[in-house]
Amino acid sequence: MIKILQFGDLHLGMENFGTIDPQRGWNSRFLDFLETLDQIIEIALSNKVDIVIFSGDTYKTANPTPTQERELAKRLNRLIKNQIETLLLVGNHDLPLSPTKANALDVFSALEVEGLYVIRKPMLFQSQKTPLQILAIPWVNKNFLLSNLKDANCINETAISLLTNIFNDLLDKARKNQKPTIALIHGSIEGAIYPNLQSTLYSEELLFPKNWFFSEPILYTAAGHIHKSQLITPSEILTRKKLLPFFEKPQLLKEKAIFYSGSPDFIDFGEEGEIKCVALISVDEKTKNIYLKLEKLSIKELKTVEIKLDKETDPTQEVIEQIKKEKITNTILRLKITATEHQKKLFRETALLEVVKECYFYAGINWQIEKTESKKIYNLEAKTDEELLKIYLKRKKLSPKTIEKLIKIYKEYCSKDVS
């Protein structure tokens, strides 16, 4: 069996929901991401994998800080010292704006460390440790590829045409070698789902045809770029609950499959509810069977608490009571509150801060303001005294119960025989 660990979209340097660590002076989310990477390294070592394949977007930007580079290098060094081949695919976040400048990973290839490889262009990689070959496609910038073309439709069509030729050439080489073959790509594949549930059909990015990766001799495709874990086969797409069996034990893949491992840690609230994981792939050299096992990562969860305020209660107290019912310890917490404009004005967020201090990070409130009816033009001369009183009390923004009580008192008073 050839054992592979797949992950991607690390985005080191992403500092959303972080604070400055007072001891080191680093952003707390940078420390979180390093802890997640440490988990991944431990999974690779404990499972004695032969190869680690990283599907792109190592850093947040193409200009990582020396600290970010050093901390990544330390962890890569653990893999190399344990004789684990490591492939780093270049993603869009790793590329500078200018095609003539070095990308964020070029420093590792310049060092020429045995067992560590940076893939910056489409190629058929031959493992030095196993019989495996990997058809690798890093991020393709169509504008750099076809800089002389101006028509957007023409760029897309021509880019796909050029890439089809490159892909087919690599497939032909792979077939001739007659070795177990997997693909590694950073990009959007037809049919894949983004974390915000928008299909790649609406994306302006270059879209790779799905059937490319179901071609012989590709057995399995490890994909990066989309932060939602998903398994794409010719017949279905498995996400969230449908992926749960893969966390329990290795599953034999009955069809060719593309797996987006997703980002190992949360980038934004568009990913809330996703299970963050890495993939362990086992390739049977004789039967060419593929077994997939997912390993869940222990990270800080995103949590949105939705509250619809009751018009009869104190808005601040109601929100506090609702939060006390939730498990918020060590979470990145966001509140989504539905209220009227008047309730929002009455709300005291300072009183809330004491309650949310047990969460890891308080990301604030997303207010959903209910639309109130526009003021009506009343024909006052046609109204009774009771109707006029109701109009007056409503304009004072009294609660329905209070208005009801006052109207009752008014009726009782009117019913008395006042001399």
XYZ file of C-alpha atoms in Angstrom:
419
model
C 0.000 0.000 0.000
C 1.118 3.526 -0.818
C 0.077 5.863 2.007
C -0.609 9.529 1.277
C -1.709 12.463 3.430
C -3.579 15.260 1.642
C -4.268 18.780 2.890
C -4.271 22.310 1.520
C -5.331 25.951 1.837
C -3.378 26.576 5.020
C -3.332 30.372 4.576
C -0.653 31.060 7.182
C -0.868 34.733 8.131
C -4.668 34.891 8.118
C -5.518 36.922 11.225
C -9.328 37.059 11.221
C -10.740 36.727 14.766
C -7.324 37.095 16.375
C -5.703 39.242 19.065
C -2.044 39.899 19.835
C -0.461 37.293 22.086
C 1.224 39.302 24.886
C 4.119 36.857 25.347
C 5.261 36.439 21.748
C 3.746 39.465 20.070
C 2.184 37.220 17.414
C -1.430 37.221 16.323
C -3.323 34.517 18.242
C -4.796 33.092 15.022
C -1.289 32.609 13.618
C -0.584 30.471 16.689
C -3.877 28.589 16.127
C -2.961 27.821 12.526
C 0.488 26.587 13.584
C -1.135 24.300 16.172
C -3.402 22.942 13.425
C -0.384 22.352 11.195
C 1.314 20.528 14.097
C -1.723 18.234 14.308
C -1.398 17.477 10.593
C 2.299 16.655 10.925
C 1.520 14.311 13.849
C -1.182 12.553 11.791
C 1.334 12.039 8.964
C 3.967 10.648 11.332
C 1.631 8.424 13.368
C 0.167 6.892 10.193
C 3.646 6.428 8.677
C 2.646 7.919 5.341
C 4.974 7.777 2.355
C 4.003 11.116 0.823
C 2.392 14.366 1.968
C 0.707 16.322 -0.818
C -0.240 19.938 -0.192
C -2.799 21.326 -2.652
C -1.833 25.014 -2.604
C -2.278 28.364 -0.789
C 0.386 28.003 1.872
C 0.218 31.630 2.932
C -2.348 34.404 3.062
C -0.245 36.457 0.615
C 2.685 35.966 -1.731
C 4.863 38.000 0.671
C 5.081 35.951 3.884
C 7.000 37.343 6.842
C 10.309 35.741 7.881
C 8.538 34.439 11.003
C 5.883 32.697 8.915
C 8.551 31.165 6.659
C 10.634 29.986 9.614
C 7.699 28.363 11.428
C 6.582 26.564 8.262
C 10.141 25.400 7.542
C 10.425 23.901 11.044
C 7.368 21.747 10.428
C 8.326 20.715 6.901
C 11.715 19.709 8.294
C 10.014 17.161 10.596
C 8.505 15.452 7.550
C 11.784 15.424 5.621
C 13.750 14.071 8.625
C 11.240 11.219 8.815
C 11.815 10.477 5.104
C 8.319 11.544 4.041
C 8.244 12.960 0.522
C 6.531 16.351 0.571
C 4.968 18.097 -2.429
C 3.994 21.759 -2.193
C 1.680 22.912 -4.985
C 1.611 26.630 -5.766
C -1.820 28.221 -5.215
C -3.204 31.614 -6.186
C -2.353 33.149 -2.788
C 1.258 32.064 -3.231
C 1.680 33.928 -6.539
C 2.867 37.553 -6.844
C 1.121 39.994 -9.160
C 4.088 39.997 -11.519
C 4.834 36.704 -13.311
C 8.566 37.529 -13.313
C 8.819 37.571 -9.485
C 9.441 34.532 -7.302
C 6.408 32.944 -5.671
C 6.088 32.431 -1.921
C 7.378 28.830 -2.097
C 10.366 29.338 -4.409
C 12.717 29.697 -1.438
C 12.152 25.998 -0.622
C 12.920 24.816 -4.166
C 16.033 27.026 -4.265
C 17.405 25.175 -1.229
C 17.134 21.862 -3.138
C 16.265 19.862 -0.032
C 16.010 16.162 -0.838
C 12.433 14.958 -0.491
C 10.854 18.449 -0.629
C 9.386 19.533 -3.966
C 7.650 22.730 -5.108
C 5.391 22.395 -8.149
C 4.895 25.675 -9.996
C 3.840 24.428 -13.439
C 1.796 21.493 -14.810
C 3.906 18.337 -14.699
C 3.918 14.594 -14.134
C 5.786 14.098 -10.858
C 7.534 10.778 -10.249
C 7.762 9.739 -6.609
C 11.294 8.771 -5.609
C 10.057 6.638 -2.707
C 7.075 4.776 -4.215
C 5.796 3.655 -7.669
C 3.263 6.525 -7.540
C 3.114 9.278 -10.166
C 1.219 12.526 -9.664
C -0.286 14.614 -12.451
C 0.017 18.067 -10.880
C -1.673 21.305 -11.941
C -0.879 24.387 -9.839
C -2.967 27.573 -10.000
C -3.361 28.729 -13.594
C -3.566 32.476 -14.091
C -5.407 32.774 -17.402
C -4.517 36.460 -17.759
C -0.785 35.698 -17.631
C -1.312 32.681 -19.857
C -3.012 34.730 -22.552
C -1.925 38.304 -21.911
C -2.301 39.336 -25.564
C -5.996 38.468 -25.728
C -8.545 41.100 -24.688
C -11.904 39.394 -25.096
C -12.885 37.641 -21.807
C -14.809 34.830 -23.517
C -11.950 34.283 -25.912
C -9.489 34.122 -22.974
C -11.529 31.409 -21.241
C -11.972 29.330 -24.380
C -8.348 29.647 -25.450
C -7.034 28.938 -21.940
C -9.089 25.749 -21.684
C -7.951 24.745 -25.173
C -4.278 25.209 -24.244
C -4.710 23.430 -20.919
C -6.539 20.564 -22.609
C -3.482 19.978 -24.788
C -1.149 20.151 -21.766
C -3.394 17.849 -19.724
C -3.746 15.293 -22.520
C 0.038 15.220 -23.034
C 0.525 14.505 -19.327
C -2.155 11.800 -19.450
C -0.407 10.131 -22.397
C 2.893 10.092 -20.483
C 1.139 8.686 -17.413
C -0.438 5.877 -19.458
C 2.898 4.902 -20.989
C 4.527 4.669 -17.553
C 1.825 2.243 -16.358
C 2.171 3.333 -12.717
C -0.545 4.096 -10.144
C -1.565 7.688 -10.920
C -3.311 10.387 -8.910
C -3.901 14.039 -9.765
C -3.144 17.110 -7.646
C -4.744 20.457 -8.519
C -5.320 23.928 -7.139
C -8.380 25.404 -8.855
C -12.126 25.270 -9.386
C -13.517 22.068 -10.842
C -16.920 21.934 -12.508
C -19.689 21.119 -10.018
C -17.709 21.887 -6.863
C -19.512 23.798 -4.100
C -18.123 26.829 -2.286
C -18.672 27.186 1.493
C -21.292 29.899 0.868
C -23.220 27.364 -1.294
C -22.649 29.261 -4.537
C -21.818 26.965 -7.427
C -18.618 27.463 -9.398
C -20.888 28.061 -12.385
C -21.168 31.642 -11.118
C -17.453 32.099 -10.598
C -15.270 34.194 -12.896
C -12.366 31.811 -12.396
C -11.127 29.300 -14.899
C -13.315 26.230 -14.526
C -11.773 22.800 -15.095
C -14.055 20.188 -16.691
C -14.902 17.479 -14.160
C -14.510 14.641 -16.657
C -10.789 15.419 -17.040
C -10.164 13.917 -13.623
C -12.236 10.811 -14.281
C -9.965 9.912 -17.212
C -7.685 6.884 -17.257
C -5.230 6.321 -15.667
C -6.140 8.804 -12.871
C -7.326 6.880 -9.823
C -7.997 9.817 -7.486
C -7.720 13.629 -7.491
C -6.570 15.702 -4.526
C -7.930 19.233 -4.975
C -7.394 22.563 -3.241
C -8.670 26.157 -3.516
C -12.243 25.612 -2.285
C -12.509 25.602 1.511
C -15.448 23.199 1.737
C -14.625 19.515 2.235
C -16.387 17.529 -0.482
C -16.066 14.313 -2.417
C -17.052 14.585 -6.079
C -17.757 11.428 -8.084
C -19.356 10.981 -11.529
C -22.696 10.318 -9.819
C -22.830 12.564 -6.720
C -21.235 15.140 -4.417
C -20.777 14.186 -0.766
C -20.513 16.920 1.889
C -20.937 17.261 5.660
C -23.117 14.403 7.033
C -22.589 12.254 3.946
C -18.848 12.310 4.650
C -19.224 11.003 8.226
C -18.583 7.300 7.340
C -15.135 8.332 6.078
C -14.247 9.602 9.562
C -15.078 6.236 11.131
C -12.879 3.947 9.016
C -11.196 3.791 5.569
C -13.752 3.507 2.773
C -13.115 1.816 -0.557
C -13.920 4.289 -3.331
C -16.195 2.509 -5.798
C -15.920 5.312 -8.367
C -13.195 7.681 -9.445
C -13.282 10.661 -7.100
C -12.126 14.233 -6.576
C -11.666 15.282 -2.962
C -11.411 18.884 -1.797
C -9.943 18.589 1.698
C -10.932 22.200 2.451
C -9.004 24.620 4.637
C -7.721 22.993 7.867
C -8.853 25.948 9.976
C -11.658 28.495 9.673
C -11.039 31.564 7.508
C -14.446 33.292 7.808
C -18.062 32.662 8.829
C -18.905 31.424 5.334
C -17.291 28.146 6.489
C -19.369 27.779 9.668
C -20.577 24.211 10.182
C -17.876 22.637 8.008
C -15.881 19.718 9.414
C -12.197 20.598 9.142
C -10.066 17.603 8.242
C -7.185 16.055 6.351
C -7.365 13.025 4.083
C -5.445 9.767 4.323
C -5.356 7.947 0.989
C -4.165 4.369 0.552
C -3.371 3.117 -2.950
C -3.225 -0.618 -3.563
C -0.445 -1.033 -6.131
C -1.777 -4.349 -7.481
C -5.549 -3.806 -7.617
C -5.365 0.011 -8.048
C -8.067 0.279 -5.369
C -8.243 3.575 -3.452
C -9.175 3.778 0.235
C -10.070 7.123 1.790
C -10.036 7.940 5.513
C -10.709 11.419 6.920
C -9.137 12.704 10.137
C -10.987 15.469 11.974
C -8.866 18.349 13.254
C -9.343 19.794 16.727
C -9.823 23.532 16.225
C -11.821 26.467 17.570
C -15.350 26.391 16.171
C -17.321 29.225 14.608
C -20.665 29.789 16.305
C -23.534 32.075 15.323
C -26.297 32.606 17.890
C -29.511 33.853 16.291
C -31.952 35.808 18.473
C -35.300 37.368 17.598
C -36.134 39.959 20.232
C -39.519 39.984 21.929
C -41.115 43.421 21.874
C -42.292 42.996 25.476
C -38.882 42.497 27.106
C -35.678 44.395 27.823
C -33.565 43.687 24.680
C -30.232 43.610 26.539
C -31.423 41.208 29.201
C -33.107 38.948 26.652
C -29.884 38.610 24.629
C -27.857 37.888 27.783
C -30.304 35.179 28.861
C -30.181 33.548 25.411
C -26.363 33.499 25.358
C -26.213 31.911 28.827
C -28.072 28.924 27.349
C -25.415 28.398 24.661
C -22.039 26.627 24.835
C -19.671 29.412 23.844
C -16.447 28.449 25.631
C -13.445 28.612 23.276
C -15.633 29.504 20.272
C -15.441 32.358 17.791
C -18.827 33.879 18.558
C -21.089 36.000 16.390
C -24.589 37.211 17.230
C -27.329 37.665 14.668
C -30.131 39.682 16.253
C -33.493 40.444 14.667
C -34.999 43.581 16.209
C -36.742 46.853 15.529
C -34.780 50.075 15.206
C -36.148 51.137 18.588
C -34.932 47.917 20.270
C -31.480 48.370 18.760
C -31.273 51.860 20.278
C -32.221 50.471 23.690
C -29.619 47.683 23.508
C -26.527 48.096 25.744
C -23.635 46.112 24.248
C -21.272 46.986 27.127
C -23.453 44.877 29.465
C -23.035 41.957 27.045
C -19.231 41.959 27.075
C -19.045 40.433 30.549
C -21.129 37.448 29.380
C -19.191 36.740 26.170
C -15.715 36.949 27.716
C -15.562 33.142 28.055
C -15.594 32.724 24.257
C -12.273 32.751 22.388
C -13.209 35.761 20.263
C -16.340 37.900 20.150
C -16.976 38.852 16.518
C -19.812 41.299 17.251
C -23.451 41.619 16.227
C -25.066 41.324 12.830
C -28.296 43.312 13.211
C -31.354 42.331 11.177
C -33.668 45.344 11.439
C -37.371 44.649 11.025
C -39.163 47.063 8.762
C -41.853 49.040 10.572
C -45.005 50.266 8.903
C -44.758 53.784 7.556
C -46.835 56.361 9.350
C -50.405 56.310 8.137
C -52.406 59.445 7.345
C -55.400 59.308 9.572
C -58.707 61.096 9.006
C -58.885 62.271 12.598
C -62.343 63.835 12.302
C -63.835 60.403 11.495
C -62.212 58.708 14.518
C -63.848 57.976 17.857
C -62.194 59.115 21.084
C -61.065 55.532 21.769
C -59.494 55.227 18.314
C -57.734 58.558 18.728
C -56.363 57.410 22.084
C -55.012 54.171 20.480
C -53.257 56.190 17.761
C -51.682 58.454 20.383
C -50.482 55.544 22.546
C -48.989 53.690 19.526
C -47.043 56.794 18.537
C -45.607 56.828 22.054
C -44.236 53.344 21.211
C -45.885 51.703 24.187
C -46.168 47.921 24.235
C -49.444 46.271 23.089
C -50.118 45.047 26.635
C -49.683 48.536 28.085
C -51.972 50.026 25.425
C -54.575 47.352 26.169
C -54.481 48.171 29.895
C -54.803 51.925 29.292
C -57.732 51.453 26.897
C -59.443 49.276 29.489
C -59.008 51.990 32.135
C -60.345 54.548 29.673
C -63.434 52.435 28.969
C -64.075 51.911 32.671
C -63.804 55.625 33.257
C -66.181 56.425 30.387
C -68.738 53.907 31.619
C -69.025 55.685 34.979
C -71.744 58.255 35.481
C -69.570 61.256 36.091
C -71.595 64.134 37.606
